[in-house]
mmCIF file of N, CA and C and ligand atoms in Angstrom:
data_model
loop_
_atom_site.group_PDB
_atom_site.id
_atom_site.type_symbol
_atom_site.label_atom_id
_atom_site.label_comp_id
_atom_site.label_asym_id
_atom_site.label_seq_id
_atom_site.Cartn_x
_atom_site.Cartn_y
_atom_site.Cartn_z
ATOM 1 N N MET A 1034 4.315 -9.262 2.346
ATOM 2 C CA MET A 1034 3.048 -9.790 2.847
ATOM 3 C C MET A 1034 3.104 -11.322 2.845
ATOM 4 N N SER A 1035 2.811 -11.902 4.034
ATOM 5 C CA SER A 1035 2.872 -13.360 4.143
ATOM 6 C C SER A 1035 1.666 -13.999 3.481
ATOM 7 N N GLU A 1036 1.876 -15.188 2.932
ATOM 8 C CA GLU A 1036 0.754 -15.957 2.399
ATOM 9 C C GLU A 1036 0.082 -16.772 3.493
ATOM 10 N N CYS A 1037 0.694 -16.791 4.683
ATOM 11 C CA CYS A 1037 0.163 -17.606 5.785
ATOM 12 C C CYS A 1037 -0.844 -16.776 6.594
ATOM 13 N N LEU A 1038 -2.078 -17.287 6.689
ATOM 14 C CA LEU A 1038 -3.142 -16.551 7.380
ATOM 15 C C LEU A 1038 -2.746 -16.217 8.818
ATOM 16 N N PHE A 1039 -2.196 -17.177 9.531
ATOM 17 C CA PHE A 1039 -1.922 -16.919 10.948
ATOM 18 C C PHE A 1039 -0.705 -16.004 11.109
ATOM 19 N N CYS A 1040 0.228 -16.014 10.177
ATOM 20 C CA CYS A 1040 1.302 -15.008 10.210
ATOM 21 C C CYS A 1040 0.728 -13.609 9.991
ATOM 22 N N ARG A 1041 -0.315 -13.495 9.170
ATOM 23 C CA ARG A 1041 -0.950 -12.195 8.967
ATOM 24 C C ARG A 1041 -1.643 -11.726 10.244
ATOM 25 N N PHE A 1042 -2.185 -12.665 11.017
ATOM 26 C CA PHE A 1042 -2.761 -12.312 12.318
ATOM 27 C C PHE A 1042 -1.652 -11.812 13.251
ATOM 28 N N VAL A 1043 -0.560 -12.550 13.281
ATOM 29 C CA VAL A 1043 0.540 -12.211 14.195
ATOM 30 C C VAL A 1043 1.121 -10.838 13.857
ATOM 31 N N SER A 1044 1.242 -10.546 12.559
ATOM 32 C CA SER A 1044 1.839 -9.265 12.149
ATOM 33 C C SER A 1044 0.880 -8.098 12.348
ATOM 34 N N GLY A 1045 -0.415 -8.408 12.517
ATOM 35 C CA GLY A 1045 -1.405 -7.347 12.669
ATOM 36 C C GLY A 1045 -2.010 -6.896 11.360
ATOM 37 N N GLU A 1046 -1.590 -7.528 10.258
ATOM 38 C CA GLU A 1046 -2.150 -7.169 8.951
ATOM 39 C C GLU A 1046 -3.647 -7.464 8.915
ATOM 40 N N ILE A 1047 -4.065 -8.547 9.559
ATOM 41 C CA ILE A 1047 -5.479 -8.877 9.759
ATOM 42 C C ILE A 1047 -5.653 -9.035 11.268
ATOM 43 N N THR A 1048 -6.789 -8.542 11.784
ATOM 44 C CA THR A 1048 -7.006 -8.606 13.238
ATOM 45 C C THR A 1048 -8.088 -9.632 13.558
ATOM 46 N N PRO A 1049 -7.699 -10.751 14.159
ATOM 47 C CA PRO A 1049 -8.707 -11.705 14.606
ATOM 48 C C PRO A 1049 -9.306 -11.234 15.936
ATOM 49 N N ASP A 1050 -10.213 -12.043 16.485
ATOM 50 C CA ASP A 1050 -10.826 -11.730 17.787
ATOM 51 C C ASP A 1050 -9.870 -12.234 18.877
ATOM 52 N N VAL A 1051 -8.894 -11.393 19.214
ATOM 53 C CA VAL A 1051 -7.824 -11.794 20.139
ATOM 54 C C VAL A 1051 -8.354 -11.864 21.571
ATOM 55 N N VAL A 1052 -7.976 -12.937 22.281
ATOM 56 C CA VAL A 1052 -8.369 -13.052 23.686
ATOM 57 C C VAL A 1052 -7.177 -12.870 24.622
ATOM 58 N N ALA A 1053 -5.987 -13.156 24.166
ATOM 59 C CA ALA A 1053 -4.799 -13.007 25.009
ATOM 60 C C ALA A 1053 -3.560 -13.162 24.140
ATOM 61 N N GLU A 1054 -2.440 -12.666 24.641
ATOM 62 C CA GLU A 1054 -1.178 -12.908 23.942
ATOM 63 C C GLU A 1054 -0.018 -12.812 24.896
ATOM 64 N N THR A 1055 1.079 -13.405 24.488
ATOM 65 C CA THR A 1055 2.351 -13.274 25.204
ATOM 66 C C THR A 1055 3.381 -12.813 24.173
ATOM 67 N N ASP A 1056 4.636 -12.739 24.591
ATOM 68 C CA ASP A 1056 5.687 -12.367 23.634
ATOM 69 C C ASP A 1056 5.785 -13.377 22.492
ATOM 70 N N HIS A 1057 5.406 -14.625 22.769
ATOM 71 C CA HIS A 1057 5.646 -15.693 21.798
ATOM 72 C C HIS A 1057 4.404 -16.323 21.205
ATOM 73 N N SER A 1058 3.215 -16.028 21.765
ATOM 74 C CA SER A 1058 1.988 -16.729 21.358
ATOM 75 C C SER A 1058 0.824 -15.751 21.265
ATOM 76 N N LEU A 1059 -0.139 -16.114 20.400
ATOM 77 C CA LEU A 1059 -1.354 -15.308 20.221
ATOM 78 C C LEU A 1059 -2.559 -16.233 20.325
ATOM 79 N N ALA A 1060 -3.560 -15.837 21.112
ATOM 80 C CA ALA A 1060 -4.789 -16.619 21.279
ATOM 81 C C ALA A 1060 -5.960 -15.807 20.747
ATOM 82 N N PHE A 1061 -6.772 -16.440 19.897
ATOM 83 C CA PHE A 1061 -7.921 -15.743 19.295
ATOM 84 C C PHE A 1061 -9.054 -16.736 19.081
ATOM 85 N N ARG A 1062 -10.274 -16.224 18.939
ATOM 86 C CA ARG A 1062 -11.429 -17.101 18.778
ATOM 87 C C ARG A 1062 -11.501 -17.652 17.354
ATOM 88 N N ASP A 1063 -11.829 -18.960 17.285
ATOM 89 C CA ASP A 1063 -12.004 -19.604 15.996
ATOM 90 C C ASP A 1063 -13.230 -19.003 15.307
ATOM 91 N N ILE A 1064 -13.117 -18.776 14.003
ATOM 92 C CA ILE A 1064 -14.207 -18.150 13.246
ATOM 93 C C ILE A 1064 -15.388 -19.101 13.071
ATOM 94 N N ASN A 1065 -15.170 -20.387 13.255
ATOM 95 C CA ASN A 1065 -16.214 -21.404 13.070
ATOM 96 C C ASN A 1065 -16.235 -22.302 14.312
ATOM 97 N N PRO A 1066 -16.721 -21.745 15.433
ATOM 98 C CA PRO A 1066 -16.557 -22.450 16.720
ATOM 99 C C PRO A 1066 -17.292 -23.775 16.786
ATOM 100 N N GLN A 1067 -16.611 -24.757 17.344
ATOM 101 C CA GLN A 1067 -17.156 -26.109 17.498
ATOM 102 C C GLN A 1067 -17.583 -26.385 18.933
ATOM 103 N N ALA A 1068 -17.506 -25.393 19.788
ATOM 104 C CA ALA A 1068 -17.912 -25.494 21.194
ATOM 105 C C ALA A 1068 -18.111 -24.059 21.682
ATOM 106 N N PRO A 1069 -18.809 -23.885 22.825
ATOM 107 C CA PRO A 1069 -19.019 -22.514 23.321
ATOM 108 C C PRO A 1069 -17.710 -21.725 23.462
ATOM 109 N N THR A 1070 -16.668 -22.383 23.935
ATOM 110 C CA THR A 1070 -15.328 -21.786 23.846
ATOM 111 C C THR A 1070 -14.532 -22.565 22.805
ATOM 112 N N HIS A 1071 -14.072 -21.864 21.781
ATOM 113 C CA HIS A 1071 -13.185 -22.459 20.782
ATOM 114 C C HIS A 1071 -12.152 -21.401 20.427
ATOM 115 N N VAL A 1072 -11.025 -21.533 21.087
ATOM 116 C CA VAL A 1072 -9.919 -20.584 20.917
ATOM 117 C C VAL A 1072 -8.790 -21.312 20.202
ATOM 118 N N LEU A 1073 -8.086 -20.589 19.341
ATOM 119 C CA LEU A 1073 -6.863 -21.110 18.721
ATOM 120 C C LEU A 1073 -5.676 -20.374 19.343
ATOM 121 N N VAL A 1074 -4.658 -21.133 19.710
ATOM 122 C CA VAL A 1074 -3.418 -20.520 20.210
ATOM 123 C C VAL A 1074 -2.310 -20.855 19.225
ATOM 124 N N VAL A 1075 -1.670 -19.821 18.711
ATOM 125 C CA VAL A 1075 -0.612 -20.019 17.712
ATOM 126 C C VAL A 1075 0.705 -19.467 18.238
ATOM 127 N N PRO A 1076 1.802 -20.135 17.888
ATOM 128 C CA PRO A 1076 3.105 -19.510 18.145
ATOM 129 C C PRO A 1076 3.302 -18.352 17.173
ATOM 130 N N LYS A 1077 3.937 -17.293 17.628
ATOM 131 C CA LYS A 1077 4.189 -16.164 16.724
ATOM 132 C C LYS A 1077 5.219 -16.538 15.655
ATOM 133 N N ARG A 1078 6.056 -17.506 15.976
ATOM 134 C CA ARG A 1078 7.022 -18.035 15.009
ATOM 135 C C ARG A 1078 6.274 -18.910 14.000
ATOM 136 N N HIS A 1079 6.576 -18.758 12.706
ATOM 137 C CA HIS A 1079 5.932 -19.649 11.730
ATOM 138 C C HIS A 1079 6.605 -21.012 11.738
ATOM 139 N N VAL A 1080 5.833 -21.992 12.165
ATOM 140 C CA VAL A 1080 6.227 -23.399 12.016
ATOM 141 C C VAL A 1080 4.977 -24.134 11.553
ATOM 142 N N VAL A 1081 5.177 -25.261 10.876
ATOM 143 C CA VAL A 1081 4.041 -25.953 10.264
ATOM 144 C C VAL A 1081 3.213 -26.705 11.296
ATOM 145 N N ASN A 1082 3.869 -27.246 12.288
ATOM 146 C CA ASN A 1082 3.112 -28.028 13.276
ATOM 147 C C ASN A 1082 3.825 -28.021 14.631
ATOM 148 N N ALA A 1083 3.144 -28.617 15.625
ATOM 149 C CA ALA A 1083 3.642 -28.563 16.989
ATOM 150 C C ALA A 1083 4.952 -29.315 17.153
ATOM 151 N N ALA A 1084 5.094 -30.422 16.438
ATOM 152 C CA ALA A 1084 6.329 -31.195 16.561
ATOM 153 C C ALA A 1084 7.535 -30.376 16.083
ATOM 154 N N GLU A 1085 7.322 -29.609 15.007
ATOM 155 C CA GLU A 1085 8.406 -28.753 14.521
ATOM 156 C C GLU A 1085 8.748 -27.694 15.569
ATOM 157 N N LEU A 1086 7.718 -27.140 16.221
ATOM 158 C CA LEU A 1086 7.976 -26.135 17.255
ATOM 159 C C LEU A 1086 8.751 -26.754 18.419
ATOM 160 N N ALA A 1087 8.397 -27.992 18.771
ATOM 161 C CA ALA A 1087 9.115 -28.684 19.846
ATOM 162 C C ALA A 1087 10.597 -28.853 19.492
ATOM 163 N N GLN A 1088 10.861 -29.078 18.216
ATOM 164 C CA GLN A 1088 12.252 -29.257 17.772
ATOM 165 C C GLN A 1088 13.035 -27.947 17.813
ATOM 166 N N VAL A 1089 12.410 -26.866 17.300
ATOM 167 C CA VAL A 1089 13.189 -25.634 17.105
ATOM 168 C C VAL A 1089 13.113 -24.692 18.301
ATOM 169 N N ALA A 1090 12.026 -24.766 19.086
ATOM 170 C CA ALA A 1090 11.864 -23.807 20.192
ATOM 171 C C ALA A 1090 10.927 -24.392 21.249
ATOM 172 N N PRO A 1091 11.404 -25.377 22.014
ATOM 173 C CA PRO A 1091 10.506 -26.058 22.960
ATOM 174 C C PRO A 1091 9.875 -25.125 23.992
ATOM 175 N N ALA A 1092 10.567 -24.093 24.397
ATOM 176 C CA ALA A 1092 9.977 -23.168 25.375
ATOM 177 C C ALA A 1092 8.772 -22.443 24.776
ATOM 178 N N GLU A 1093 8.799 -22.223 23.467
ATOM 179 C CA GLU A 1093 7.674 -21.541 22.819
ATOM 180 C C GLU A 1093 6.466 -22.476 22.718
ATOM 181 N N LEU A 1094 6.705 -23.777 22.614
ATOM 182 C CA LEU A 1094 5.586 -24.734 22.666
ATOM 183 C C LEU A 1094 4.976 -24.728 24.066
ATOM 184 N N ALA A 1095 5.813 -24.691 25.086
ATOM 185 C CA ALA A 1095 5.294 -24.612 26.459
ATOM 186 C C ALA A 1095 4.483 -23.335 26.653
ATOM 187 N N ASP A 1096 4.915 -22.260 26.041
ATOM 188 C CA ASP A 1096 4.195 -20.987 26.149
ATOM 189 C C ASP A 1096 2.814 -21.098 25.511
ATOM 190 N N VAL A 1097 2.725 -21.783 24.361
ATOM 191 C CA VAL A 1097 1.433 -22.011 23.700
ATOM 192 C C VAL A 1097 0.499 -22.784 24.648
ATOM 193 N N LEU A 1098 1.025 -23.833 25.270
ATOM 194 C CA LEU A 1098 0.199 -24.656 26.164
ATOM 195 C C LEU A 1098 -0.256 -23.863 27.386
ATOM 196 N N ALA A 1099 0.631 -23.091 27.950
ATOM 197 C CA ALA A 1099 0.274 -22.301 29.135
ATOM 198 C C ALA A 1099 -0.797 -21.270 28.794
ATOM 199 N N LEU A 1100 -0.660 -20.633 27.631
ATOM 200 C CA LEU A 1100 -1.654 -19.625 27.229
ATOM 201 C C LEU A 1100 -3.001 -20.293 26.964
ATOM 202 N N ALA A 1101 -2.985 -21.503 26.437
ATOM 203 C CA ALA A 1101 -4.239 -22.240 26.198
ATOM 204 C C ALA A 1101 -4.981 -22.461 27.519
ATOM 205 N N GLY A 1102 -4.265 -22.872 28.546
ATOM 206 C CA GLY A 1102 -4.895 -23.087 29.845
ATOM 207 C C GLY A 1102 -5.471 -21.793 30.406
ATOM 208 N N ARG A 1103 -4.733 -20.703 30.241
ATOM 209 C CA ARG A 1103 -5.228 -19.414 30.742
ATOM 210 C C ARG A 1103 -6.453 -18.959 29.961
ATOM 211 N N ALA A 1104 -6.480 -19.218 28.661
ATOM 212 C CA ALA A 1104 -7.629 -18.808 27.840
ATOM 213 C C ALA A 1104 -8.878 -19.577 28.258
ATOM 214 N N ALA A 1105 -8.743 -20.878 28.529
ATOM 215 C CA ALA A 1105 -9.895 -21.665 28.986
ATOM 216 C C ALA A 1105 -10.389 -21.135 30.328
ATOM 217 N N LEU A 1106 -9.475 -20.898 31.235
ATOM 218 C CA LEU A 1106 -9.858 -20.391 32.567
ATOM 219 C C LEU A 1106 -10.519 -19.019 32.467
ATOM 220 N N ALA A 1107 -10.027 -18.191 31.567
ATOM 221 C CA ALA A 1107 -10.595 -16.842 31.418
ATOM 222 C C ALA A 1107 -12.048 -16.913 30.969
ATOM 223 N N ASP A 1108 -12.418 -17.988 30.257
ATOM 224 C CA ASP A 1108 -13.817 -18.195 29.855
ATOM 225 C C ASP A 1108 -14.585 -18.979 30.919
ATOM 226 N N GLY A 1109 -13.931 -19.286 32.037
ATOM 227 C CA GLY A 1109 -14.601 -19.955 33.145
ATOM 228 C C GLY A 1109 -14.550 -21.472 33.090
ATOM 229 N N HIS A 1110 -13.628 -22.017 32.286
ATOM 230 C CA HIS A 1110 -13.580 -23.470 32.106
ATOM 231 C C HIS A 1110 -12.297 -24.070 32.688
ATOM 232 N N GLU A 1111 -12.485 -24.985 33.643
ATOM 233 C CA GLU A 1111 -11.347 -25.764 34.146
ATOM 234 C C GLU A 1111 -11.192 -27.048 33.342
ATOM 235 N N ASP A 1112 -12.267 -27.464 32.667
ATOM 236 C CA ASP A 1112 -12.252 -28.676 31.842
ATOM 237 C C ASP A 1112 -12.254 -28.255 30.382
ATOM 238 N N TYR A 1113 -11.320 -28.775 29.623
ATOM 239 C CA TYR A 1113 -11.212 -28.375 28.219
ATOM 240 C C TYR A 1113 -10.417 -29.426 27.468
ATOM 241 N N ARG A 1114 -10.520 -29.368 26.156
ATOM 242 C CA ARG A 1114 -9.740 -30.268 25.299
ATOM 243 C C ARG A 1114 -8.775 -29.445 24.460
ATOM 244 N N LEU A 1115 -7.549 -29.954 24.356
ATOM 245 C CA LEU A 1115 -6.515 -29.334 23.519
ATOM 246 C C LEU A 1115 -6.223 -30.268 22.353
ATOM 247 N N VAL A 1116 -6.222 -29.705 21.140
ATOM 248 C CA VAL A 1116 -6.025 -30.518 19.930
ATOM 249 C C VAL A 1116 -5.064 -29.812 18.982
ATOM 250 N N PHE A 1117 -4.052 -30.550 18.529
ATOM 251 C CA PHE A 1117 -3.219 -30.110 17.400
ATOM 252 C C PHE A 1117 -3.540 -31.033 16.232
ATOM 253 N N ASN A 1118 -4.351 -30.609 15.282
ATOM 254 C CA ASN A 1118 -4.502 -31.388 14.060
ATOM 255 C C ASN A 1118 -3.187 -31.271 13.287
ATOM 256 N N THR A 1119 -2.622 -32.401 12.917
ATOM 257 C CA THR A 1119 -1.289 -32.390 12.298
ATOM 258 C C THR A 1119 -1.334 -33.195 11.009
ATOM 259 N N GLY A 1120 -1.308 -32.472 9.870
ATOM 260 C CA GLY A 1120 -1.386 -33.107 8.564
ATOM 261 C C GLY A 1120 -2.812 -33.081 8.031
ATOM 262 N N PHE A 1121 -2.917 -33.073 6.706
ATOM 263 C CA PHE A 1121 -4.224 -32.914 6.047
ATOM 264 C C PHE A 1121 -5.201 -34.000 6.462
ATOM 265 N N GLU A 1122 -4.728 -35.237 6.515
ATOM 266 C CA GLU A 1122 -5.639 -36.349 6.824
ATOM 267 C C GLU A 1122 -6.149 -36.272 8.261
ATOM 268 N N ALA A 1123 -5.425 -35.602 9.105
ATOM 269 C CA ALA A 1123 -5.853 -35.410 10.499
ATOM 270 C C ALA A 1123 -6.718 -34.165 10.663
ATOM 271 N N GLY A 1124 -7.006 -33.490 9.554
ATOM 272 C CA GLY A 1124 -7.908 -32.343 9.619
ATOM 273 C C GLY A 1124 -7.223 -30.994 9.575
ATOM 274 N N GLN A 1125 -5.898 -30.968 9.462
ATOM 275 C CA GLN A 1125 -5.207 -29.676 9.437
ATOM 276 C C GLN A 1125 -5.453 -28.983 8.098
ATOM 277 N N ARG A 1126 -5.899 -27.739 8.183
ATOM 278 C CA ARG A 1126 -6.156 -26.952 6.980
ATOM 279 C C ARG A 1126 -5.327 -25.676 6.930
ATOM 280 N N VAL A 1127 -4.845 -25.248 8.079
ATOM 281 C CA VAL A 1127 -3.957 -24.083 8.119
ATOM 282 C C VAL A 1127 -2.592 -24.590 8.584
ATOM 283 N N PHE A 1128 -1.591 -24.394 7.724
ATOM 284 C CA PHE A 1128 -0.296 -25.021 7.981
ATOM 285 C C PHE A 1128 0.673 -24.062 8.681
ATOM 286 N N HIS A 1129 0.136 -23.469 9.733
ATOM 287 C CA HIS A 1129 0.893 -22.746 10.766
ATOM 288 C C HIS A 1129 0.381 -23.356 12.066
ATOM 289 N N ALA A 1130 1.276 -23.909 12.861
ATOM 290 C CA ALA A 1130 0.873 -24.660 14.059
ATOM 291 C C ALA A 1130 -0.174 -23.882 14.859
ATOM 292 N N HIS A 1131 -1.199 -24.593 15.308
ATOM 293 C CA HIS A 1131 -2.225 -23.956 16.148
ATOM 294 C C HIS A 1131 -2.841 -25.006 17.045
ATOM 295 N N LEU A 1132 -3.083 -24.584 18.266
ATOM 296 C CA LEU A 1132 -3.672 -25.449 19.280
ATOM 297 C C LEU A 1132 -5.132 -25.059 19.455
ATOM 298 N N HIS A 1133 -6.036 -26.033 19.203
ATOM 299 C CA HIS A 1133 -7.463 -25.783 19.449
ATOM 300 C C HIS A 1133 -7.725 -25.947 20.945
ATOM 301 N N VAL A 1134 -8.439 -24.991 21.527
ATOM 302 C CA VAL A 1134 -8.903 -25.075 22.917
ATOM 303 C C VAL A 1134 -10.425 -25.134 22.860
ATOM 304 N N LEU A 1135 -10.976 -26.276 23.253
ATOM 305 C CA LEU A 1135 -12.422 -26.504 23.156
ATOM 306 C C LEU A 1135 -12.976 -26.720 24.555
ATOM 307 N N ALA A 1136 -14.064 -26.023 24.868
ATOM 308 C CA ALA A 1136 -14.642 -26.142 26.215
ATOM 309 C C ALA A 1136 -16.075 -25.636 26.196
ATOM 310 N N GLY A 1137 -16.798 -25.991 27.260
ATOM 311 C CA GLY A 1137 -18.134 -25.445 27.446
ATOM 312 C C GLY A 1137 -19.253 -26.380 27.066
ATOM 313 N N ARG A 1138 -18.908 -27.590 26.636
ATOM 314 C CA ARG A 1138 -19.912 -28.626 26.388
ATOM 315 C C ARG A 1138 -19.235 -29.971 26.610
ATOM 316 N N PRO A 1139 -20.047 -31.034 26.838
ATOM 317 C CA PRO A 1139 -19.435 -32.357 26.938
ATOM 318 C C PRO A 1139 -18.745 -32.709 25.616
ATOM 319 N N LEU A 1140 -17.551 -33.268 25.704
ATOM 320 C CA LEU A 1140 -16.776 -33.601 24.500
ATOM 321 C C LEU A 1140 -16.630 -35.112 24.409
ATOM 322 N N ALA A 1141 -17.151 -35.679 23.328
ATOM 323 C CA ALA A 1141 -17.133 -37.134 23.156
ATOM 324 C C ALA A 1141 -15.723 -37.639 22.894
ATOM 325 N N TRP A 1142 -15.516 -38.910 23.257
ATOM 326 C CA TRP A 1142 -14.238 -39.558 22.965
ATOM 327 C C TRP A 1142 -14.512 -40.942 22.416
ATOM 328 N N PRO A 1143 -13.870 -41.407 21.345
ATOM 329 C CA PRO A 1143 -12.863 -40.680 20.575
ATOM 330 C C PRO A 1143 -13.496 -39.646 19.656
ATOM 331 N N PRO A 1144 -12.735 -38.609 19.299
ATOM 332 C CA PRO A 1144 -13.248 -37.615 18.352
ATOM 333 C C PRO A 1144 -13.394 -38.247 16.979
ATOM 334 N N GLY A 1145 -14.175 -37.643 16.116
ATOM 335 C CA GLY A 1145 -14.426 -38.203 14.775
ATOM 336 C C GLY A 1145 -13.251 -38.038 13.855
HETATM 337 P P1 LIG B 1048 -7.283 -26.880 11.362
HETATM 338 O O1 LIG B 1048 -8.414 -27.505 10.577
HETATM 339 O O2 LIG B 1048 -6.845 -27.697 12.552
HETATM 340 O O3 LIG B 1048 -6.127 -26.482 10.458
HETATM 341 O O4 LIG B 1048 -7.878 -25.562 12.010
HETATM 342 C C1 LIG B 1048 -7.943 -24.350 11.342
HETATM 343 C C2 LIG B 1048 -8.947 -23.537 12.098
HETATM 344 O O5 LIG B 1048 -8.805 -22.186 11.709
HETATM 345 C C3 LIG B 1048 -10.409 -23.936 11.815
HETATM 346 O O6 LIG B 1048 -11.037 -24.330 13.033
HETATM 347 C C4 LIG B 1048 -11.005 -22.664 11.237
HETATM 348 O O7 LIG B 1048 -12.340 -22.462 11.634
HETATM 349 C C5 LIG B 1048 -10.058 -21.603 11.770
HETATM 350 N N1 LIG B 1048 -10.033 -20.393 10.972
HETATM 351 C C6 LIG B 1048 -9.921 -20.301 9.635
HETATM 352 N N2 LIG B 1048 -9.930 -19.008 9.251
HETATM 353 C C7 LIG B 1048 -10.033 -18.290 10.392
HETATM 354 C C8 LIG B 1048 -10.118 -16.890 10.673
HETATM 355 N N3 LIG B 1048 -10.083 -15.965 9.688
HETATM 356 N N4 LIG B 1048 -10.230 -16.488 11.966
HETATM 357 C C9 LIG B 1048 -10.293 -17.401 12.957
HETATM 358 N N5 LIG B 1048 -10.222 -18.721 12.762
HETATM 359 C C10 LIG B 1048 -10.104 -19.162 11.495
HETATM 360 ZN ZN1 LIG B 1049 2.542 -18.656 9.533
#
């Protein structure tokens, strides 16, 4: 049994609210949504952050990005924000790479 929450989602040990998946990525709704659409897209491979995924499996990072775009479109959004919080000080709390897909409301810049 993995200690990593998102690995438990990938293995099926815990079932999140899945919206889409590919062979390499899983997209599910964030439990604490910050916008009308707030989906997380994770690589099925355990890596700590996106930069590590780019190093070890760049095609799988591209797959995460492509699935994020499809998830936004499936909710009817052509405009969306993609965020990889990387490191504790940047807000990362789950240390399995995940891409936030935020859409459905105006998004301020810069983020807090
Ligand atoms: P981060 O702060 O970038 O590491 O993002 C972690 C995200 O995971 C947060 O937005 C949480 O709301 C989300 N999260 C934590 N637990 C769950 C869960 N059980 N199901 C879905 N999303 C979760
Ligand atoms: Zn993991």
